[in-house]
XYZ file of C-alpha atoms in Angstrom:
623
model
C 0.158 0.046 0.105
C 3.028 2.222 0.927
C 4.473 1.801 -2.519
C 1.068 2.520 -4.157
C 0.635 5.712 -2.065
C 4.289 6.760 -3.076
C 3.689 5.989 -6.896
C 0.648 8.233 -6.822
C 1.988 10.918 -4.771
C 2.194 13.186 -7.870
C -1.215 12.430 -8.805
C -2.888 15.639 -7.240
C -0.683 17.853 -9.450
C -1.589 15.511 -12.437
C -5.116 16.367 -11.748
C -4.898 19.961 -13.290
C -3.691 18.636 -16.668
C -6.467 16.028 -16.488
C -9.134 18.665 -16.332
C -7.339 20.913 -18.959
C -7.936 17.951 -21.420
C -11.316 17.668 -20.208
C -11.938 21.310 -21.229
C -10.342 21.233 -24.693
C -12.274 18.089 -25.482
C -15.704 19.722 -24.598
C -14.664 22.947 -26.465
C -13.793 20.828 -29.610
C -17.066 19.007 -29.262
C -19.078 22.355 -28.897
C -17.112 23.954 -31.835
C -18.044 21.214 -34.085
C -21.542 21.005 -32.914
C -22.012 24.688 -33.543
C -20.906 24.575 -37.088
C -23.221 21.531 -37.910
C -26.136 21.482 -35.530
C -28.421 20.169 -38.445
C -25.847 17.251 -39.112
C -26.304 15.412 -35.540
C -28.075 15.756 -32.259
C -26.803 17.426 -29.229
C -27.170 14.004 -27.544
C -24.719 12.542 -29.920
C -22.280 15.589 -29.221
C -22.612 14.839 -25.416
C -22.101 10.928 -25.931
C -19.147 11.773 -27.975
C -17.709 13.869 -25.301
C -18.391 11.123 -22.857
C -16.463 8.715 -25.195
C -13.728 11.145 -25.400
C -13.217 11.247 -21.705
C -13.226 7.403 -21.312
C -10.356 7.226 -23.993
C -8.431 10.104 -22.661
C -8.520 8.706 -18.972
C -6.891 5.606 -20.546
C -4.307 7.504 -22.312
C -3.481 10.107 -19.324
C -3.216 6.998 -16.901
C -0.411 5.578 -19.253
C 1.207 8.951 -19.633
C 1.193 9.259 -16.003
C 4.061 6.684 -15.753
C 6.708 8.894 -17.281
C 5.086 12.180 -15.940
C 5.828 10.572 -12.460
C 9.300 9.746 -13.015
C 9.914 13.179 -14.334
C 8.097 14.855 -11.367
C 10.535 12.924 -9.047
C 13.308 14.429 -10.738
C 12.092 18.024 -11.448
C 8.607 19.201 -10.793
C 8.902 22.103 -13.080
C 10.135 19.818 -15.937
C 7.292 17.648 -15.277
C 4.750 20.527 -15.674
C 6.485 22.007 -18.519
C 6.782 18.924 -20.664
C 3.217 18.068 -20.009
C 1.844 21.310 -20.897
C 3.982 21.312 -24.161
C 2.886 18.100 -25.115
C -0.954 19.051 -24.409
C -0.522 22.183 -26.668
C 1.020 20.246 -29.358
C -1.780 17.503 -29.324
C -4.488 20.023 -29.537
C -2.981 22.002 -32.135
C -2.755 18.697 -34.231
C -6.306 18.268 -33.121
C -7.230 21.703 -34.097
C -5.943 20.899 -37.721
C -7.855 17.699 -37.996
C -10.833 19.259 -36.983
C -10.607 22.121 -39.189
C -10.352 19.651 -42.016
C -13.613 17.940 -40.930
C -15.396 21.229 -40.504
C -14.209 22.390 -43.913
C -14.651 19.155 -45.778
C -16.578 16.863 -43.726
C -13.846 14.260 -44.170
C -12.585 11.903 -41.354
C -9.046 11.029 -42.017
C -8.154 7.371 -42.023
C -4.809 6.599 -42.783
C -5.660 3.355 -44.035
C -7.055 5.187 -46.781
C -3.626 6.598 -47.778
C -1.954 3.102 -47.560
C -0.850 3.625 -44.158
C 1.204 6.663 -44.942
C 0.864 9.008 -42.041
C 2.875 11.663 -44.120
C 0.342 11.317 -47.070
C -2.567 11.420 -44.548
C -1.405 14.431 -42.530
C -0.394 16.350 -46.069
C -3.913 15.706 -47.164
C -4.959 17.424 -43.752
C -2.772 20.525 -44.334
C -3.591 20.717 -47.887
C -7.225 21.030 -47.124
C -7.008 23.671 -44.322
C -5.804 27.173 -44.979
C -2.582 28.445 -43.110
C -4.496 31.312 -41.764
C -7.285 29.239 -40.040
C -4.480 26.734 -38.817
C -2.372 29.303 -37.372
C -5.401 31.033 -35.632
C -6.700 27.848 -34.122
C -3.317 26.893 -32.995
C -2.678 30.289 -31.423
C -6.138 29.925 -29.549
C -5.071 26.552 -28.267
C -1.711 28.050 -27.058
C -3.146 30.957 -25.407
C -5.896 28.816 -23.714
C -3.527 26.033 -22.731
C -0.978 28.621 -21.074
C -3.942 30.462 -19.308
C -5.395 27.111 -18.061
C -1.953 25.753 -17.045
C -1.341 28.974 -14.863
C -4.817 28.975 -13.256
C -4.877 25.288 -12.383
C -1.096 24.684 -11.407
C -0.008 27.952 -10.171
C -2.981 30.396 -9.397
C -5.616 27.581 -8.176
C -3.670 24.416 -7.627
C -6.087 21.518 -6.926
C -5.005 20.464 -3.496
C -8.533 19.612 -2.109
C -9.226 16.726 0.008
C -7.379 13.537 -0.751
C -10.603 11.499 -1.493
C -10.921 13.696 -4.761
C -7.765 12.305 -6.188
C -8.861 8.914 -5.090
C -12.104 8.993 -6.918
C -10.652 10.365 -10.012
C -8.030 7.572 -10.116
C -10.722 4.950 -9.458
C -12.750 6.555 -12.381
C -9.717 6.459 -14.858
C -8.865 2.963 -13.923
C -12.424 1.994 -14.686
C -12.029 3.621 -17.812
C -9.853 0.688 -19.125
C -12.771 -2.025 -19.286
C -15.327 0.541 -20.246
C -13.641 1.370 -23.338
C -12.849 -2.398 -24.154
C -16.432 -3.133 -23.579
C -17.938 -0.380 -25.464
C -15.442 -0.547 -28.308
C -15.583 -4.342 -28.797
C -19.329 -5.140 -28.292
C -21.035 -1.906 -29.224
C -20.629 1.042 -31.939
C -20.758 3.370 -29.038
C -17.647 5.397 -30.440
C -18.441 5.142 -33.888
C -22.335 5.031 -34.448
C -22.295 8.318 -36.487
C -19.406 10.608 -37.813
C -20.255 13.184 -35.183
C -19.678 10.477 -32.229
C -16.174 9.724 -33.717
C -13.320 11.559 -32.181
C -11.540 12.564 -35.325
C -8.059 13.035 -33.826
C -8.130 9.619 -31.895
C -9.252 8.004 -34.986
C -6.467 9.146 -36.808
C -4.006 8.040 -34.271
C -5.542 4.728 -33.906
C -5.407 3.979 -37.609
C -1.974 5.241 -37.390
C -0.895 3.047 -34.802
C -2.610 0.047 -36.334
C -0.484 0.788 -39.509
C 2.750 1.032 -37.483
C 2.100 -2.212 -35.840
C 1.284 -4.053 -39.049
C -2.186 -4.805 -38.494
C -3.168 -3.311 -42.031
C 0.310 -2.434 -43.451
C 0.596 -2.185 -47.432
C 3.221 -4.424 -49.021
C 5.078 -3.519 -52.072
C 4.243 -6.962 -54.029
C 6.449 -7.828 -56.980
C 4.558 -8.380 -60.096
C 3.939 -12.099 -60.964
C 3.059 -13.877 -64.181
C 4.886 -11.185 -66.124
C 6.259 -13.603 -68.764
C 2.843 -15.351 -69.345
C 1.018 -11.997 -69.667
C 3.678 -11.019 -72.322
C 2.957 -14.147 -74.272
C -0.486 -13.995 -74.202
C -1.018 -10.256 -74.820
C 0.483 -10.718 -78.587
C 1.917 -7.192 -78.052
C 5.561 -6.997 -79.692
C 8.630 -5.194 -78.531
C 8.558 -5.177 -74.960
C 11.267 -2.772 -73.936
C 12.394 -3.915 -70.635
C 10.425 -7.156 -69.799
C 11.933 -7.633 -66.475
C 11.988 -4.195 -65.001
C 8.949 -2.724 -66.614
C 6.712 -5.754 -67.675
C 4.077 -3.622 -69.296
C 6.319 -1.026 -71.125
C 6.005 -1.714 -75.110
C 6.215 -0.137 -78.461
C 2.772 0.953 -79.576
C 1.642 3.843 -81.708
C -2.008 4.431 -80.992
C -4.241 3.614 -83.968
C -6.961 6.220 -85.063
C -10.415 4.518 -85.510
C -12.804 7.330 -84.604
C -11.985 9.788 -87.521
C -14.390 8.221 -89.753
C -17.313 8.864 -87.460
C -16.242 12.381 -86.011
C -16.179 15.180 -88.418
C -13.392 17.775 -87.631
C -14.680 21.247 -87.622
C -12.075 23.283 -86.058
C -8.157 23.305 -86.117
C -8.166 23.795 -82.204
C -7.982 20.547 -80.268
C -11.516 19.506 -78.683
C -12.608 19.901 -75.198
C -13.051 16.331 -73.772
C -15.647 15.630 -70.870
C -15.525 12.095 -69.556
C -18.753 11.333 -67.607
C -18.133 8.384 -65.398
C -21.488 7.221 -63.662
C -20.856 5.107 -60.825
C -23.619 2.151 -60.504
C -24.563 2.651 -64.222
C -25.181 -0.547 -65.984
C -25.516 -0.841 -69.819
C -29.058 -2.579 -69.529
C -30.349 0.472 -67.680
C -30.171 2.271 -71.041
C -32.907 0.072 -72.452
C -36.574 -0.348 -71.022
C -36.447 -2.640 -67.865
C -39.688 -4.679 -67.544
C -41.004 -2.411 -70.477
C -40.502 0.529 -68.428
C -37.816 3.291 -69.468
C -36.347 4.819 -66.420
C -33.646 6.683 -68.492
C -35.116 7.920 -71.704
C -32.676 10.764 -72.121
C -29.839 8.603 -72.191
C -31.491 5.933 -74.163
C -31.974 8.722 -76.904
C -28.625 10.014 -76.453
C -27.258 6.546 -77.289
C -29.019 6.346 -80.660
C -27.004 9.550 -81.432
C -23.735 8.526 -80.541
C -20.941 5.837 -81.175
C -22.086 3.105 -78.935
C -20.244 0.115 -77.952
C -22.932 -2.637 -76.974
C -20.600 -5.227 -75.523
C -18.270 -3.047 -73.270
C -16.819 -4.246 -70.355
C -15.566 -2.678 -66.803
C -13.101 -4.620 -65.018
C -13.879 -3.292 -61.569
C -16.802 -3.661 -58.915
C -18.347 -1.688 -56.430
C -15.793 0.189 -54.188
C -13.056 0.085 -56.656
C -11.785 3.113 -58.670
C -12.264 2.563 -62.382
C -9.704 5.305 -63.195
C -6.458 3.234 -63.452
C -8.004 0.965 -66.145
C -9.904 3.848 -67.820
C -7.640 6.670 -68.016
C -4.378 4.412 -68.237
C -5.338 1.096 -69.632
C -3.602 -0.658 -66.455
C -4.298 -4.166 -65.364
C -5.660 -5.293 -62.191
C -4.131 -7.970 -59.875
C -5.226 -9.031 -56.397
C -5.709 -5.363 -55.824
C -6.186 -2.284 -57.677
C -3.128 -0.472 -58.811
C -3.921 2.653 -56.700
C -4.296 0.720 -53.718
C -0.327 -0.218 -53.983
C 2.032 1.541 -51.549
C 3.938 2.631 -54.663
C 2.243 3.416 -57.607
C 4.489 2.491 -60.697
C 5.325 4.855 -63.139
C 2.912 4.678 -66.384
C 1.245 6.679 -69.335
C -2.189 8.104 -68.806
C -4.877 10.511 -70.695
C -4.081 12.835 -67.950
C -0.318 13.143 -68.106
C -0.257 12.885 -71.996
C -2.816 15.481 -72.279
C -1.141 17.664 -69.870
C 1.906 17.566 -71.792
C -0.136 18.910 -74.822
C -1.530 21.943 -73.275
C -4.610 20.576 -72.080
C -5.993 21.915 -68.726
C -6.800 18.544 -66.700
C -9.555 18.227 -64.001
C -11.596 15.955 -61.880
C -15.002 16.764 -60.251
C -16.648 14.484 -57.932
C -19.746 14.920 -55.441
C -18.190 12.824 -52.724
C -14.310 13.008 -51.230
C -11.719 12.418 -53.874
C -9.547 10.311 -51.469
C -12.015 7.552 -51.619
C -10.893 4.655 -53.511
C -7.379 6.085 -53.474
C -8.703 8.297 -56.336
C -7.055 11.563 -55.236
C -3.629 9.536 -54.862
C -3.741 8.286 -58.335
C -4.737 11.589 -59.990
C -2.154 13.547 -58.132
C 0.557 11.168 -59.393
C -0.553 12.018 -62.704
C -0.252 15.621 -62.099
C -3.938 16.564 -62.791
C -4.374 20.336 -62.628
C -7.718 20.473 -60.469
C -9.438 18.204 -58.126
C -12.891 19.527 -57.035
C -14.640 17.389 -54.680
C -17.249 17.876 -51.904
C -15.304 19.893 -50.296
C -15.164 22.589 -52.843
C -18.710 23.070 -53.462
C -20.442 26.391 -53.199
C -22.415 27.426 -50.224
C -25.538 27.357 -52.587
C -25.396 23.486 -52.618
C -25.121 23.298 -48.577
C -28.692 22.237 -48.204
C -28.382 19.335 -50.541
C -25.657 17.642 -48.077
C -26.874 14.170 -47.474
C -27.163 13.663 -43.627
C -29.374 10.492 -43.509
C -28.428 8.457 -40.388
C -25.683 11.093 -39.601
C -23.974 10.166 -42.617
C -22.204 12.739 -44.653
C -22.388 11.238 -48.079
C -21.728 14.162 -50.598
C -23.762 16.055 -53.279
C -26.289 14.799 -55.718
C -25.530 14.735 -59.482
C -27.554 17.827 -60.263
C -25.582 19.763 -57.808
C -22.357 18.318 -59.096
C -23.124 19.401 -62.516
C -24.340 22.752 -61.457
C -20.959 23.279 -59.524
C -19.036 21.964 -62.583
C -20.690 24.255 -65.115
C -20.018 27.191 -62.704
C -16.490 26.606 -62.131
C -15.526 26.092 -65.712
C -17.165 29.125 -67.188
C -14.303 31.135 -67.486
C -11.578 28.476 -68.243
C -11.382 29.000 -72.267
C -7.879 29.739 -72.793
C -6.702 26.165 -73.903
C -8.306 22.734 -74.457
C -9.722 20.976 -71.575
C -9.898 17.324 -70.319
C -12.644 17.168 -67.613
C -13.637 14.164 -65.584
C -16.757 14.069 -63.938
C -17.641 11.297 -61.617
C -21.305 10.906 -60.635
C -22.789 8.784 -57.833
C -26.418 9.395 -57.338
C -27.405 6.134 -59.069
C -26.469 4.169 -55.907
C -27.379 3.895 -52.159
C -28.250 6.107 -50.507
C -29.668 7.723 -53.545
C -28.682 11.332 -53.207
C -31.139 13.397 -55.285
C -32.999 16.759 -55.141
C -36.903 17.083 -54.936
C -37.299 13.512 -53.761
C -41.101 13.997 -53.137
C -41.682 14.188 -57.024
C -39.597 11.277 -57.884
C -41.454 9.226 -55.298
C -44.667 10.601 -56.861
C -43.610 9.793 -60.417
C -42.367 6.146 -59.652
C -45.397 5.385 -57.769
C -47.694 6.507 -60.651
C -45.403 3.916 -62.683
C -45.895 0.990 -60.135
C -49.485 1.918 -60.139
C -49.720 0.946 -63.752
C -48.169 -2.350 -63.422
C -50.670 -5.338 -63.522
C -48.318 -8.169 -62.806
C -48.235 -8.454 -58.960
C -44.884 -10.209 -58.901
C -43.294 -7.192 -61.108
C -45.005 -4.627 -58.924
C -43.486 -6.125 -55.730
C -40.276 -6.369 -57.247
C -40.218 -2.734 -58.373
C -41.482 -1.562 -54.855
C -38.788 -3.586 -53.185
C -35.928 -1.874 -55.282
C -37.885 1.507 -55.416
C -34.951 3.387 -54.176
C -32.587 2.207 -57.127
C -35.157 2.943 -59.612
C -35.891 6.420 -58.723
C -32.107 7.010 -58.428
C -31.929 6.150 -62.128
C -34.893 8.491 -62.994
C -33.223 10.981 -61.031
C -29.695 10.599 -62.793
C -31.300 10.585 -65.957
C -32.910 14.119 -65.499
C -29.593 15.301 -64.018
C -27.605 14.283 -67.290
C -30.150 15.911 -69.351
C -30.043 19.142 -67.306
C -26.265 18.789 -67.783
C -26.309 18.677 -71.526
C -28.906 21.373 -71.827
C -26.982 23.772 -70.048
C -23.837 22.679 -71.903
C -25.293 23.635 -75.338
C -25.113 27.312 -74.284
C -21.103 27.193 -74.010
C -19.322 28.574 -76.943
C -17.170 25.326 -77.219
C -20.156 22.924 -77.270
C -19.807 22.343 -80.987
C -16.028 21.447 -80.500
C -16.622 19.096 -77.410
C -16.167 15.336 -77.330
C -18.350 13.723 -74.455
C -17.506 10.234 -73.338
C -19.969 8.581 -71.254
C -19.554 5.188 -69.373
C -20.518 3.581 -65.999
C -18.013 2.386 -63.380
C -20.054 -0.808 -62.598
C -23.844 -1.804 -62.631
C -25.826 -1.636 -59.745
C -25.636 -5.229 -58.456
C -29.258 -5.295 -56.935
C -30.623 -4.606 -60.422
C -28.239 -5.903 -62.965
C -28.905 -9.478 -64.454
C -27.379 -12.131 -62.310
C -24.543 -13.147 -64.998
C -20.766 -13.360 -64.580
C -20.155 -10.896 -67.323
C -23.304 -8.811 -67.181
C -22.192 -7.616 -63.703
C -19.317 -5.917 -65.757
C -21.467 -4.782 -68.486
C -21.599 -1.016 -68.706
C -22.353 1.456 -71.397
C -19.668 3.176 -73.613
C -20.836 6.119 -75.747
C -18.869 8.868 -77.329
C -21.419 11.907 -78.160
C -20.374 15.171 -80.046
C -21.931 17.676 -82.363
C -19.279 16.414 -84.804
C -21.046 13.216 -84.952
C -23.533 13.121 -87.889
C -25.140 9.889 -87.027
C -25.173 7.138 -84.265
C -23.254 3.999 -84.925
C -23.472 0.653 -82.928
C -20.081 -1.457 -82.364
C -20.615 -5.099 -81.223
C -17.041 -6.007 -80.784
C -15.893 -6.864 -77.254
C -14.261 -3.826 -75.531
C -13.347 -2.466 -72.180
C -12.303 0.334 -70.102
C -8.640 -0.521 -71.237
C -9.176 0.568 -74.732
C -10.079 4.204 -74.154
C -6.353 5.387 -73.499
C -5.185 4.191 -76.931
C -8.631 4.923 -78.889
C -8.844 8.585 -77.723
C -5.047 9.371 -78.110
C -4.825 7.637 -81.445
C -7.840 9.931 -82.833
C -6.379 13.119 -81.178
C -2.756 12.390 -82.803
C -4.269 11.937 -86.006
C -6.437 14.803 -86.433
C -5.124 17.548 -84.072
C -1.306 16.757 -83.960
C -1.415 15.628 -80.315
C 1.976 14.422 -79.363
C 1.686 10.716 -77.875
C 4.492 8.671 -76.473
C 6.013 5.980 -78.835
C 5.532 3.585 -76.124
C 2.676 2.488 -73.930
C 1.837 0.837 -70.575
C -1.801 0.009 -71.543
C -2.995 -3.332 -72.013
C -5.862 -2.453 -74.098
C -6.541 -2.305 -77.838
C -8.742 0.226 -79.601
C -12.583 0.573 -79.186
C -13.151 -0.298 -82.631
C -10.922 -3.352 -82.876
C -11.994 -7.029 -83.810
C -10.699 -9.879 -82.495
C -10.703 -11.443 -85.936
C -8.522 -8.478 -87.330
C -6.245 -7.490 -84.230
C -5.120 -8.361 -81.176
C -7.380 -10.599 -78.699
C -9.066 -8.814 -76.081
C -7.505 -9.802 -72.591
C -9.710 -8.369 -69.594
C -9.056 -9.341 -66.209
C -11.913 -8.452 -63.661
C -11.568 -7.401 -60.137
C -14.368 -8.038 -57.623
C -15.830 -5.550 -55.020
C -13.903 -7.616 -52.645
C -10.475 -6.758 -54.278
C -9.886 -10.099 -55.510
C -9.177 -11.209 -59.187
C -12.437 -12.799 -59.964
C -12.401 -13.578 -63.849
C -10.504 -13.351 -66.948
C -11.679 -12.817 -70.360
C -9.230 -13.858 -73.381
C -10.737 -13.658 -76.935
C -13.969 -15.691 -76.570
C -12.944 -17.638 -73.532
C -13.925 -16.574 -70.108
C -12.804 -17.872 -66.795
C -14.935 -17.215 -63.703
C -14.807 -18.907 -60.257
C -12.939 -21.853 -61.666
C -15.357 -22.528 -64.499
C -14.454 -22.147 -68.109
C -17.113 -20.643 -70.612
C -17.240 -19.908 -74.251
C -18.526 -16.575 -75.175
C -21.469 -16.397 -77.744
C -23.538 -13.772 -79.411
C -24.197 -10.736 -77.165
C -22.771 -11.519 -73.649
C -24.281 -15.050 -73.364
C -21.839 -17.646 -72.279
C -21.945 -21.342 -72.159
C -19.891 -23.728 -70.166
C -16.929 -25.380 -72.220
C -15.950 -29.051 -71.622
C -12.668 -28.721 -73.466
C -10.295 -27.955 -70.479
C -7.531 -27.617 -72.761
């Protein structure tokens, strides 16, 4: 007992620092709630603070060990060190909180491939220097003031039982945190409840301990890939297994009539959740009539495939023609050098940009785009105040902005960008859960009217069950119609090429078929196209890189590399006259789930032959 009392002899002086932490945690909780009272309840803010206290009690009880040793040597040194660490911690806390308040982004170090440097750089890049300095100054001033008041002016030298009660409460925090953390969602039931700084520290620690540390994996199977790809002249087959000589071929000029010597603006519209079959009537009901009509005026590939699934970025394959393995390329700890539409067009005086209604760091998109030196990344954190009311807060989940607002923001941000050609990427996401849309009531009314006209009870039940998905298709269709109607008023409209595709089909609506769940539309529309053309050859996202650069090189003297890292061919190529299609597919669980080679498809250890359309039949010839 004597040893116990001796060890905790410095605890009364430590109480002041404990209460300083309590104060700062409360201040940050109030600050966050004052900015977003509509996001969560006051109850959630209070429970969030209670969770903060439990966690900080654990941390402070552990920190007491070195504090006690330092206190025994020199009390002033113990006080000063503790106060300095406190100020540094809450200055760091202020940066993370400012990032959340500005962008509603909770930094997960795992999303940055376990790089604390990259993740903290993302925080600093999202927070203005002035705001950070101001917040840091407030923390320093308040910390010094509280230190002076609690340690010097009003030292906590009350009855001994106060220290004893506090010590017991802090000890009880250990089992409480483990019980609540392991068996409930007490600390993470909503974004408001999560302590952003502690979450950052926890994911950093997990990465440091190797619980989810990324690994640089050596490429495997490169010799076999080089053999079956039928591409010639690999430059450095061991060191750079994808690098080969290839001059992109032009297959679009015969369909697109050049009307200006100026290189065209290019708008790449990638719709998350958009499957090819949604462009056609489903159960004799057309949910996307505008897109269906646009298809008839476009160059349209009826058998186009996306290699990725839900939760995986489509951009490495779509912009660079890069293959997939056990994980997508942008999830690697180190992204290999490669060519892409972004860096090639950048070198040809194009202005490149990416617009997204959610957060660009999701699916490692921001990491991939920045490596390609894109000029502008505009995500949910950059939206104007006129769109604030459209923030999705269902179940306290900060999802982002709907497609209509995304298009509106894009149009307003690009109104003045006319000095040089543009390559704009717009990534829409309303056609998926949680179905972010404006004017929900009118779409519910319109959908109800459609369902009421259906006589088949089974079909009516099916439509009702998946009503959210069908309404989202209707809204996405109208948002696209709004976008094109607005874009027509731009001076560069007649010299713009629009490329429309999907990242993957909504799996709840797509046909349960190994290839259909990768079947997405590929359309090229432009006022320079006189009539629609349908291409029935197998094509994929891998083919866009070479196809677009081949056209621009032939028609506008765009300089393209003599070498390529793309595994794609051209969109217009046929397996009968050119290289065979080689398309690996990645599942939503980030595992390689299928491989299409020419007219043979391997999926789930079953071999299929590819027939007309995308129909498949099992093959008995294992060879």
